[in-house]
JSON list of C-alpha atoms in Angstrom, two decimals:
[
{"chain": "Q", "resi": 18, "resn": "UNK", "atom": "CA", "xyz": [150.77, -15.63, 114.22]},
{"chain": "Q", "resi": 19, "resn": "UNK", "atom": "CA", "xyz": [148.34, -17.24, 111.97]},
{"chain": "Q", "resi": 20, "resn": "UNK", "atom": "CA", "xyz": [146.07, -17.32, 114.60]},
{"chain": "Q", "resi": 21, "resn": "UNK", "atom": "CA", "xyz": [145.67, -13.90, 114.88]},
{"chain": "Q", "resi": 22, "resn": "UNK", "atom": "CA", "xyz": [145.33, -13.34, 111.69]},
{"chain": "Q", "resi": 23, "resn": "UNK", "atom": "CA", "xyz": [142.37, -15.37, 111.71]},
{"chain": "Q", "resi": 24, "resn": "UNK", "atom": "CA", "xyz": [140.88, -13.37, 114.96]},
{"chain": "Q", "resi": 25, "resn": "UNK", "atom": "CA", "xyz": [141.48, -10.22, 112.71]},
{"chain": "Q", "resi": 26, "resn": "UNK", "atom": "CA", "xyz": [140.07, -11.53, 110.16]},
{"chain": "Q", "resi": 27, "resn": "UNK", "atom": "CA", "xyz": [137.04, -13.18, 111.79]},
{"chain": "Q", "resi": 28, "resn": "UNK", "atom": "CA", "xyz": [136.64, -9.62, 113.80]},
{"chain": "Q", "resi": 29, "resn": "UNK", "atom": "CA", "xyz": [136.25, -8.06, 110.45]},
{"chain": "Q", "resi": 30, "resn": "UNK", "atom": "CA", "xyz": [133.28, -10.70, 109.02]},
{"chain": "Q", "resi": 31, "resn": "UNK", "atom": "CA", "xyz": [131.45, -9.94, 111.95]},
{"chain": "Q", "resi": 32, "resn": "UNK", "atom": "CA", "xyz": [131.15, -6.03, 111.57]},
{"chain": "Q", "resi": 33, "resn": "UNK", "atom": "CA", "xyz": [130.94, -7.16, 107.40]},
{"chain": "Q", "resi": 34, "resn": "UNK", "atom": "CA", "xyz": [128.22, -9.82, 107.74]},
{"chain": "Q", "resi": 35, "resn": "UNK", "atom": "CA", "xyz": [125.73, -7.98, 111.09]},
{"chain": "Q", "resi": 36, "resn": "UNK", "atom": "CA", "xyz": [122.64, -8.82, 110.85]},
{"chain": "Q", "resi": 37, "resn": "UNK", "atom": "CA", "xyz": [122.85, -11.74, 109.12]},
{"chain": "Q", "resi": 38, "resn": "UNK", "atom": "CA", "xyz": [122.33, -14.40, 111.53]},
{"chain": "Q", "resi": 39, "resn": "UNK", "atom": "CA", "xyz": [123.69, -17.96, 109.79]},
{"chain": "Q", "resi": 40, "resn": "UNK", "atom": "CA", "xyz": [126.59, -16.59, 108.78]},
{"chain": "Q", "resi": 41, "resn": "UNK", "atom": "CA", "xyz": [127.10, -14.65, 112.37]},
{"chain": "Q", "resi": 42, "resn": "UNK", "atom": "CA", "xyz": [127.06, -17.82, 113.90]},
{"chain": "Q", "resi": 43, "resn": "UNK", "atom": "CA", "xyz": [129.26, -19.46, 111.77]},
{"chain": "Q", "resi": 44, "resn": "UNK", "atom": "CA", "xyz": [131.87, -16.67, 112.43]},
{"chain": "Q", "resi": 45, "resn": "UNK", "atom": "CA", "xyz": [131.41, -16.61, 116.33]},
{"chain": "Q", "resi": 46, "resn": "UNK", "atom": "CA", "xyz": [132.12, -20.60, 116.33]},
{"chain": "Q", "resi": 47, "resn": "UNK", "atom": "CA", "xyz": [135.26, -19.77, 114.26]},
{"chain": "Q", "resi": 48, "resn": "UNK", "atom": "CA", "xyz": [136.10, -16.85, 117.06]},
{"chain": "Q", "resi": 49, "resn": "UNK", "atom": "CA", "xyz": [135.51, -19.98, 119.51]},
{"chain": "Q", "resi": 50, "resn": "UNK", "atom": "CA", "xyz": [137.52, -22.39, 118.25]},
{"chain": "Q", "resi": 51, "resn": "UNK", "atom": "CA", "xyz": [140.41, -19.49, 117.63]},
{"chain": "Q", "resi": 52, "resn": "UNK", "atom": "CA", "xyz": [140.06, -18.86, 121.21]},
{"chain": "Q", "resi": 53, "resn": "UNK", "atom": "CA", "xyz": [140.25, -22.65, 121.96]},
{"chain": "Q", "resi": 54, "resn": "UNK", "atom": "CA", "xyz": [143.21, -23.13, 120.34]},
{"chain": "Q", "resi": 55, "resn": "UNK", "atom": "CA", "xyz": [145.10, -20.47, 121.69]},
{"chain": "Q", "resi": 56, "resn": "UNK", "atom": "CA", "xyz": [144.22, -21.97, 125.11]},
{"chain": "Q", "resi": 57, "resn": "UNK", "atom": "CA", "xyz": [145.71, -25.58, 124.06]},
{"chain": "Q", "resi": 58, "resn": "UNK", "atom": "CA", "xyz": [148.68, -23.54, 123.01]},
{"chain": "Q", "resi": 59, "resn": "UNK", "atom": "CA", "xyz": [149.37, -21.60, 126.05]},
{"chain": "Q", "resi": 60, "resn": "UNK", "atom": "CA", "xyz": [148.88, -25.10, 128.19]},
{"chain": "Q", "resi": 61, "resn": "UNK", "atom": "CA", "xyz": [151.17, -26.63, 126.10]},
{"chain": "Q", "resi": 62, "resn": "UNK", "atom": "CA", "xyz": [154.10, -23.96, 125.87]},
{"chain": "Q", "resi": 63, "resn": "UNK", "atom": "CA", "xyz": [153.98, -23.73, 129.53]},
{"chain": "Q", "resi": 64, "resn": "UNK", "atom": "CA", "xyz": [156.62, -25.06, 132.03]},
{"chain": "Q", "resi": 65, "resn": "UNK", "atom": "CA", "xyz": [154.95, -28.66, 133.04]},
{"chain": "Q", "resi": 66, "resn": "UNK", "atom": "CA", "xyz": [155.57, -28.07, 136.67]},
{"chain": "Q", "resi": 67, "resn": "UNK", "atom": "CA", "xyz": [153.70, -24.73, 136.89]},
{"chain": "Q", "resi": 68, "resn": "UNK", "atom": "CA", "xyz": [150.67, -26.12, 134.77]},
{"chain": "Q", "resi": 69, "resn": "UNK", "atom": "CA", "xyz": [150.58, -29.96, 136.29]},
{"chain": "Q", "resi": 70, "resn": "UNK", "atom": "CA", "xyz": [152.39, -29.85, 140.02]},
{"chain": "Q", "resi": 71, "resn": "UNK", "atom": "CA", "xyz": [152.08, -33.66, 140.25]},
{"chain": "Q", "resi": 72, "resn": "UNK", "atom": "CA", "xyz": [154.66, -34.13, 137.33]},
{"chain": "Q", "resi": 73, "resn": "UNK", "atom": "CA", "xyz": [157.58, -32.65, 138.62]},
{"chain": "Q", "resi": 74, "resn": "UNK", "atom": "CA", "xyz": [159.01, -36.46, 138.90]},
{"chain": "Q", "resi": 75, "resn": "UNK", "atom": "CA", "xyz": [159.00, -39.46, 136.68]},
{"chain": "Q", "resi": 76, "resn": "UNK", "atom": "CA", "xyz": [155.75, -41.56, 137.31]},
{"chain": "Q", "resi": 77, "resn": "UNK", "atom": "CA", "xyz": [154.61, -45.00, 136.70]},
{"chain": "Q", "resi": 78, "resn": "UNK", "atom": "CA", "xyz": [151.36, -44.46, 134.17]},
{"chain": "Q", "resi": 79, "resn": "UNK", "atom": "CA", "xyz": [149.42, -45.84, 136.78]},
{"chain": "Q", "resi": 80, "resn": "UNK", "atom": "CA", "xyz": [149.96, -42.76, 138.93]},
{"chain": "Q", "resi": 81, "resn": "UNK", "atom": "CA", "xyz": [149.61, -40.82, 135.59]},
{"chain": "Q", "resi": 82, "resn": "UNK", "atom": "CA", "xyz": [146.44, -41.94, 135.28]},
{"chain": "Q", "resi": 83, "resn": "UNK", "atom": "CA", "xyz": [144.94, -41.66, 138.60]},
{"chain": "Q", "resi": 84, "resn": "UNK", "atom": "CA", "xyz": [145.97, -37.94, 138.81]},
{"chain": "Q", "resi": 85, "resn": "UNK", "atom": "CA", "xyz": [144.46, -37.78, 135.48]},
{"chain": "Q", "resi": 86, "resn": "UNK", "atom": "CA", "xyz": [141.59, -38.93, 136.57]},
{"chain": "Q", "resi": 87, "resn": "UNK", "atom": "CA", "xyz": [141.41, -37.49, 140.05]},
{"chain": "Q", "resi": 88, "resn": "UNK", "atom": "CA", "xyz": [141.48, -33.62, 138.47]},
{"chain": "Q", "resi": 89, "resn": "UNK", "atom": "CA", "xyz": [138.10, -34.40, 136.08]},
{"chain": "Q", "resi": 90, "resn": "UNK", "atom": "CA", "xyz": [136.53, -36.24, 139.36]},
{"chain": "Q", "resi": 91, "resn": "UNK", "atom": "CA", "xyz": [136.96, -33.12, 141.24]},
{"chain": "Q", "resi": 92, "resn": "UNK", "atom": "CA", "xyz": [134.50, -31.33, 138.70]},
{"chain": "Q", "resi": 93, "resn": "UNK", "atom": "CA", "xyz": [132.74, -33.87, 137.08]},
{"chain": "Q", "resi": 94, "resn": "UNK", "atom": "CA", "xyz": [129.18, -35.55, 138.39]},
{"chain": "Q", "resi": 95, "resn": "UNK", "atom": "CA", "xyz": [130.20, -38.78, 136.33]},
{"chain": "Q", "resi": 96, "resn": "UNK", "atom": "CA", "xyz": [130.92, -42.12, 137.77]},
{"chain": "Q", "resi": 97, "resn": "UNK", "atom": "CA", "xyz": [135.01, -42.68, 136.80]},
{"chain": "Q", "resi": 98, "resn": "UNK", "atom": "CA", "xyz": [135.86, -46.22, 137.05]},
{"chain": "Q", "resi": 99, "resn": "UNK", "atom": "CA", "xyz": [139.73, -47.02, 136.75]},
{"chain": "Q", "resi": 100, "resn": "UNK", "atom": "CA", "xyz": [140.68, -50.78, 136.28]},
{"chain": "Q", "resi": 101, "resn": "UNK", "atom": "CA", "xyz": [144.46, -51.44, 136.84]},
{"chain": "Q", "resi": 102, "resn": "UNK", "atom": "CA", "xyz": [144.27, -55.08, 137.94]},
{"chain": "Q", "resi": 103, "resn": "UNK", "atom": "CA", "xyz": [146.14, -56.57, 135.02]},
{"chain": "Q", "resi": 104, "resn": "UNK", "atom": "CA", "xyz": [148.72, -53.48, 135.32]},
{"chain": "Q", "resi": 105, "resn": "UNK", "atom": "CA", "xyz": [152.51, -55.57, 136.13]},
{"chain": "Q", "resi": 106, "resn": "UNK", "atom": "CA", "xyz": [154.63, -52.96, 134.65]},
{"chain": "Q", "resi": 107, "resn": "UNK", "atom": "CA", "xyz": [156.19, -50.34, 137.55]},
{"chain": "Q", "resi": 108, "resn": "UNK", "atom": "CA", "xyz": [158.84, -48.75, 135.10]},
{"chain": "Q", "resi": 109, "resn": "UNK", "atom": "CA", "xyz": [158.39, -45.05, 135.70]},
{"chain": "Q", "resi": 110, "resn": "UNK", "atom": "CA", "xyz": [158.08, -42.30, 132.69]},
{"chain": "Q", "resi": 111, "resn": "UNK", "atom": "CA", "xyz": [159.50, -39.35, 132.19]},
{"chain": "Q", "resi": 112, "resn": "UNK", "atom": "CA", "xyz": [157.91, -36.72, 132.92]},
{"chain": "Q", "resi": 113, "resn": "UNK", "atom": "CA", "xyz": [155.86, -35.13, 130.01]},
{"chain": "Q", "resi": 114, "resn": "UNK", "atom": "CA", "xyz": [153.54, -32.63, 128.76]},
{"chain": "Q", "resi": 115, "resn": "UNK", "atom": "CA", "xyz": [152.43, -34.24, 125.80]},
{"chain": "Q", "resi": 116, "resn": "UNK", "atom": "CA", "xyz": [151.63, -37.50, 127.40]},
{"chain": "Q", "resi": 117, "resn": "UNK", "atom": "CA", "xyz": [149.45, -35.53, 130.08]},
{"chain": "Q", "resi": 118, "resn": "UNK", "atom": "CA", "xyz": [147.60, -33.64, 127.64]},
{"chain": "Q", "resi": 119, "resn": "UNK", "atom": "CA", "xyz": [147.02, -36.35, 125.20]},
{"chain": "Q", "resi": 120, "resn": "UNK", "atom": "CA", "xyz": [145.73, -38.46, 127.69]},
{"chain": "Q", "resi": 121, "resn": "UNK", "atom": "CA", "xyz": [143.19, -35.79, 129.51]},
{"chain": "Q", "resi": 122, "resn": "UNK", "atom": "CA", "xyz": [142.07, -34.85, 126.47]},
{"chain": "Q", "resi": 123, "resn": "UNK", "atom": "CA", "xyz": [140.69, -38.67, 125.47]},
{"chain": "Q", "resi": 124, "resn": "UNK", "atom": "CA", "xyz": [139.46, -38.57, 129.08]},
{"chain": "Q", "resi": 125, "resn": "UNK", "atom": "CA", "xyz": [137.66, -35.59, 128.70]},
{"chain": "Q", "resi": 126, "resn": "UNK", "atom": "CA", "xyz": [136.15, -36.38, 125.66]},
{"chain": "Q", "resi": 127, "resn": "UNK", "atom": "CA", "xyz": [134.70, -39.27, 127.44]},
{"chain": "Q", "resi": 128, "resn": "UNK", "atom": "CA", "xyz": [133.95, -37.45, 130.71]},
{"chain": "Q", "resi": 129, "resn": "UNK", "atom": "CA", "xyz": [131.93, -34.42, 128.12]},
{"chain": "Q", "resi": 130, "resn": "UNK", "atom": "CA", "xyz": [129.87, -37.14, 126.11]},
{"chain": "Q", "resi": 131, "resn": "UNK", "atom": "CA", "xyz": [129.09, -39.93, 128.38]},
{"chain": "Q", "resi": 132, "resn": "UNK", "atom": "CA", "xyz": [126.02, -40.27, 129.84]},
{"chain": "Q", "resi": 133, "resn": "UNK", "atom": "CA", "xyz": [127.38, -41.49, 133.76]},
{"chain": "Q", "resi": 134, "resn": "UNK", "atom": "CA", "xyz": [129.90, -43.47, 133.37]},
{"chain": "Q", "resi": 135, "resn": "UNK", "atom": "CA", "xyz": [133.97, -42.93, 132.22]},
{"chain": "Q", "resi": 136, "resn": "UNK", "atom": "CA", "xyz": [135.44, -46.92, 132.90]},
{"chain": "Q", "resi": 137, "resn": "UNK", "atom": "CA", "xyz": [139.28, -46.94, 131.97]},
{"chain": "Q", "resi": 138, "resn": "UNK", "atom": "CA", "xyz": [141.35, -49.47, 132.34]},
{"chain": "Q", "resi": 139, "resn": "UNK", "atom": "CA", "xyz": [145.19, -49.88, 132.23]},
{"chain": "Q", "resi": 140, "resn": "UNK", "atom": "CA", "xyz": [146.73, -53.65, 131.25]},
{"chain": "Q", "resi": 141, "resn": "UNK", "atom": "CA", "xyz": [150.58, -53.19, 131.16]},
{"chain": "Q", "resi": 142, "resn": "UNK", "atom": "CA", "xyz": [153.27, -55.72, 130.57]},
{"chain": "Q", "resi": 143, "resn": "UNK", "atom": "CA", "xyz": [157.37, -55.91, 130.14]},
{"chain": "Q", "resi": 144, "resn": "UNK", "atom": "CA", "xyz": [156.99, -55.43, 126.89]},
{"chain": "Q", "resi": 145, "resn": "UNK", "atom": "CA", "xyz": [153.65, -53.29, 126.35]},
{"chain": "Q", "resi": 146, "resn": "UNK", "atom": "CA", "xyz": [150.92, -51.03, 128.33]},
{"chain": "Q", "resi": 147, "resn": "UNK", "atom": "CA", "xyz": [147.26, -50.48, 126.88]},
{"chain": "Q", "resi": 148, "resn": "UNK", "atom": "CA", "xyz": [145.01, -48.16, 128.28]},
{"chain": "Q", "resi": 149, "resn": "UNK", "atom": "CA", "xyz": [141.24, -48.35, 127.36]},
{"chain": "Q", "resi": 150, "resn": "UNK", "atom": "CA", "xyz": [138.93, -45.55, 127.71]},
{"chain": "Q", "resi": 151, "resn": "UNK", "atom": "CA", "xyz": [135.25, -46.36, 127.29]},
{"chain": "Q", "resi": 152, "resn": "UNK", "atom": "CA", "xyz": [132.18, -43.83, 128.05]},
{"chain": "Q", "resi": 153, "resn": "UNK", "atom": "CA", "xyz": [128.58, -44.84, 127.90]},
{"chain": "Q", "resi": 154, "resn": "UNK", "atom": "CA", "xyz": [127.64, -42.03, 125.95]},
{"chain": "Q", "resi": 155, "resn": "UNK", "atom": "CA", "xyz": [126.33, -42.40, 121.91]},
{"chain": "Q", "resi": 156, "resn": "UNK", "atom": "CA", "xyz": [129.60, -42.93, 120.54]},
{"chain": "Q", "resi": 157, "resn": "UNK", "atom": "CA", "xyz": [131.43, -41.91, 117.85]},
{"chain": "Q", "resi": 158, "resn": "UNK", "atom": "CA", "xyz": [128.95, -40.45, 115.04]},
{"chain": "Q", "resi": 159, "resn": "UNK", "atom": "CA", "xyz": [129.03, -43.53, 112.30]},
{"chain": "Q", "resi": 160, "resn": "UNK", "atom": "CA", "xyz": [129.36, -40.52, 109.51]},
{"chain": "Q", "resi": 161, "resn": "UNK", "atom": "CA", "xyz": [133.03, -39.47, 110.97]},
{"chain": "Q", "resi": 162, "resn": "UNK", "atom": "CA", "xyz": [134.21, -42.50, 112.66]},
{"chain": "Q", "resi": 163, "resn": "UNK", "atom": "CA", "xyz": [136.53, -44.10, 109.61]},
{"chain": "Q", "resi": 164, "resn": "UNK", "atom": "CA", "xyz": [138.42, -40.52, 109.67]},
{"chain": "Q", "resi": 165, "resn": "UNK", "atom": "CA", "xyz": [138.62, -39.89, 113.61]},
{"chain": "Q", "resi": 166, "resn": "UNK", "atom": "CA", "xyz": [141.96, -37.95, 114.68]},
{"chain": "Q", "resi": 167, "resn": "UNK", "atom": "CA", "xyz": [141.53, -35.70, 111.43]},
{"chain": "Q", "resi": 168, "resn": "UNK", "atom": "CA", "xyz": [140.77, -31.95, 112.02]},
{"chain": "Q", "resi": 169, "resn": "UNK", "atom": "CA", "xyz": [138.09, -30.17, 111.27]},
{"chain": "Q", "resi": 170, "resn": "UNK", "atom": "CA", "xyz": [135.93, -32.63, 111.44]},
{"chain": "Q", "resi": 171, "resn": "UNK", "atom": "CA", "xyz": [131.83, -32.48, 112.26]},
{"chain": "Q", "resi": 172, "resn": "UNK", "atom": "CA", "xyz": [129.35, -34.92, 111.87]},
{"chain": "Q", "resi": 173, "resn": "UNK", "atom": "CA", "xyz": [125.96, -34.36, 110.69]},
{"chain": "Q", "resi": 174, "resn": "UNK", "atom": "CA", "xyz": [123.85, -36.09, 113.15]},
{"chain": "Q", "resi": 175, "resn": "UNK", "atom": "CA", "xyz": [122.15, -33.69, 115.03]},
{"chain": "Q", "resi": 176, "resn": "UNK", "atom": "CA", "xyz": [122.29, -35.32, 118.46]},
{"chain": "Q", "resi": 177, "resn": "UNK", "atom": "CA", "xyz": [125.78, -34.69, 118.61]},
{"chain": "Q", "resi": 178, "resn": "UNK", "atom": "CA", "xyz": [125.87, -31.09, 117.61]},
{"chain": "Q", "resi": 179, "resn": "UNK", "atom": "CA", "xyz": [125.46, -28.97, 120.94]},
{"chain": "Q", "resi": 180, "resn": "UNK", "atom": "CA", "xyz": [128.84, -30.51, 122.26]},
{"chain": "Q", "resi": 181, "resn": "UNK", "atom": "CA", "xyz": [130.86, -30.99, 119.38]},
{"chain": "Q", "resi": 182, "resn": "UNK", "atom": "CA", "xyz": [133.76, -28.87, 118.29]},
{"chain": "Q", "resi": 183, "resn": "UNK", "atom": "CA", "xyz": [136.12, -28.97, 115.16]},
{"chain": "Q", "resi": 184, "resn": "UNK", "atom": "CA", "xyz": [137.73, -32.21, 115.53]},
{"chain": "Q", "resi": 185, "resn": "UNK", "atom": "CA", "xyz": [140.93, -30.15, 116.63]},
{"chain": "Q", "resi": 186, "resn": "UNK", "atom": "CA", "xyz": [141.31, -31.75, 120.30]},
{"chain": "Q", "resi": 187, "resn": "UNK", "atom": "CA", "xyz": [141.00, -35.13, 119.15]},
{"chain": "Q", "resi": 188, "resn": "UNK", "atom": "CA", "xyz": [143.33, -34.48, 116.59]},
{"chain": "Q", "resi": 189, "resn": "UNK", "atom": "CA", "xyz": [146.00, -32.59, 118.80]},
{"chain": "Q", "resi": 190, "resn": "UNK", "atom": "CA", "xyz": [145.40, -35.25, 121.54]},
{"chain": "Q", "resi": 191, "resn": "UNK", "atom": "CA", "xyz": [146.43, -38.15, 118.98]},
{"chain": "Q", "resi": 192, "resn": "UNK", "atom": "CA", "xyz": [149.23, -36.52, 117.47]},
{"chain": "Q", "resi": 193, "resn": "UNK", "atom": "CA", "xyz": [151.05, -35.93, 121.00]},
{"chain": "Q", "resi": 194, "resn": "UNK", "atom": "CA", "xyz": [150.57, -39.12, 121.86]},
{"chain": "Q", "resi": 195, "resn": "UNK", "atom": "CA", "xyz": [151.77, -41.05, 118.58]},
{"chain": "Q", "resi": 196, "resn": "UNK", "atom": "CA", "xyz": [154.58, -38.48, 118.57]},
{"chain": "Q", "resi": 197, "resn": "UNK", "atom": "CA", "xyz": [155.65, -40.29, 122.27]},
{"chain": "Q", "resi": 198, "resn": "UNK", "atom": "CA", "xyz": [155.03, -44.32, 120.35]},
{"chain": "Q", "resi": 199, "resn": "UNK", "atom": "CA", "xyz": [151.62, -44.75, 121.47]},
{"chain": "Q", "resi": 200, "resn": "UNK", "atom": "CA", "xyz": [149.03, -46.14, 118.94]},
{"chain": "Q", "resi": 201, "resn": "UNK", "atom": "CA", "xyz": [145.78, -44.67, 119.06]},
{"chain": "Q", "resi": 202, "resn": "UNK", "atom": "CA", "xyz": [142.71, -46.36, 117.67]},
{"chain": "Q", "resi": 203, "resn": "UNK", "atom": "CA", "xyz": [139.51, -44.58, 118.11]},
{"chain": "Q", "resi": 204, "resn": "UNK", "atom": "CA", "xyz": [135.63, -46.61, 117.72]},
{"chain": "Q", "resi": 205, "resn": "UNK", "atom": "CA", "xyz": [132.70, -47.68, 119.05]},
{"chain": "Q", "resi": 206, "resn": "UNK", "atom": "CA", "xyz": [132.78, -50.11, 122.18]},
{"chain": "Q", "resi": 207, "resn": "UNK", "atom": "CA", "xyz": [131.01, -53.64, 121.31]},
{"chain": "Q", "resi": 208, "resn": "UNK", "atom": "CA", "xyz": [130.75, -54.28, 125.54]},
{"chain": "Q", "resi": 209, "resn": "UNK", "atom": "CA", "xyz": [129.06, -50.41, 126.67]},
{"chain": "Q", "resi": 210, "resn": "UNK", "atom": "CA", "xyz": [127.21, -47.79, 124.28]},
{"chain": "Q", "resi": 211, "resn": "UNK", "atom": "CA", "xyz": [129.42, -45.16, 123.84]},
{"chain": "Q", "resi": 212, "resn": "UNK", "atom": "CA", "xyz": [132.98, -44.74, 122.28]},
{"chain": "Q", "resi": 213, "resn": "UNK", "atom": "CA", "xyz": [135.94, -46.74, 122.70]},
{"chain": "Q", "resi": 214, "resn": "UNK", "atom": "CA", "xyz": [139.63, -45.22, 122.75]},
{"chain": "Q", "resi": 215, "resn": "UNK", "atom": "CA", "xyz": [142.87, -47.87, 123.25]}
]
């Protein structure tokens, strides 16, 4: 697979570039990522009941969401607030993979760069849901914010380089959830500090 070509590859750098220590750490980040990757793909190709037991039936995205929600609570020290007071709309969804993964992955983003607080909020009508997901972390870096959902993508601010990655969640995330009709449009929250995902 491509990917192992590139852990082959990367394998090789390592033993071709020792000693040098920029361009050893470059390589081990691109090992990381490989590795990364391969675990997104595994979680993805697997059967949904055996990776998420509370889909095996069709939920209202309510439910989705508190599940969602209840898994990062059980290992997280932040504060998750979940606003569903302007949620009307009881049809139940499918059950799905994508939708589960896109969604814990926006989540987690915000869980990882928040400060204390994850507040998300569902509004849902006949006709349309919205869910928010705010953090009160930094935000999006102002350098990468106009191309957000891209891969590969690092800022250059330097307070957001020990948690970063490659872009290649975000983008992954996005994609699985347009590719089910959702819009996703990723900024900087005007009410709280940090990023803003609806």
């Amino acid at each position: 697979t491509p990917l192992s070509t590139i852990k082959i590859i990367t394998q090789d750098l390592v033993k071709q570039f020792k000693g040098n220590k920029d361009i050893e750490k470059d390589i081990k980040l691109l090992s990381s990522q490989v590795e990364r990757c391969n675990e997104i793909l595994k979680r993805l190709s697997l059967n949904p009941v055996e990776e998420d037991n509370f889909i095996d039936k069709d939920l209202t995205m309510r439910d989705y969401l508190i599940e969602i929600i209840s898994s990062f609570s059980q290992i997280s020290d932040k504060k998750f607030v979940f606003n569903y007071d302007q949620d009307s709309n009881d049809k139940k969804i499918t059950k799905s993979i994508e939708i589960v993964y896109g969604l814990r992955n926006f989540i987690g983003n915000a869980n990882k760069f928040s400060k204390k607080l994850v507040h998300i909020s569902l509004k849902s009508d006949s006709e349309t849901t919205q869910i928010t997901i705010n953090d009160d972390g930094n935000g999006y870096p102002r350098d990468v914010l106009s191309k957000i959902g891209e891969p590969y993508l690092k800022s250059n601010n330097p307070i957001y380089k020990s948690k970063e990655g490659l872009g290649l969640g975000l983008f992954i995330g996005k994609t699985l959830l347009e590719k089910n009709f959702a819009s996703v449009n990723c900024t900087n929250s005007e009410t709280r500090s940090g990023a803003e995902v609806i």
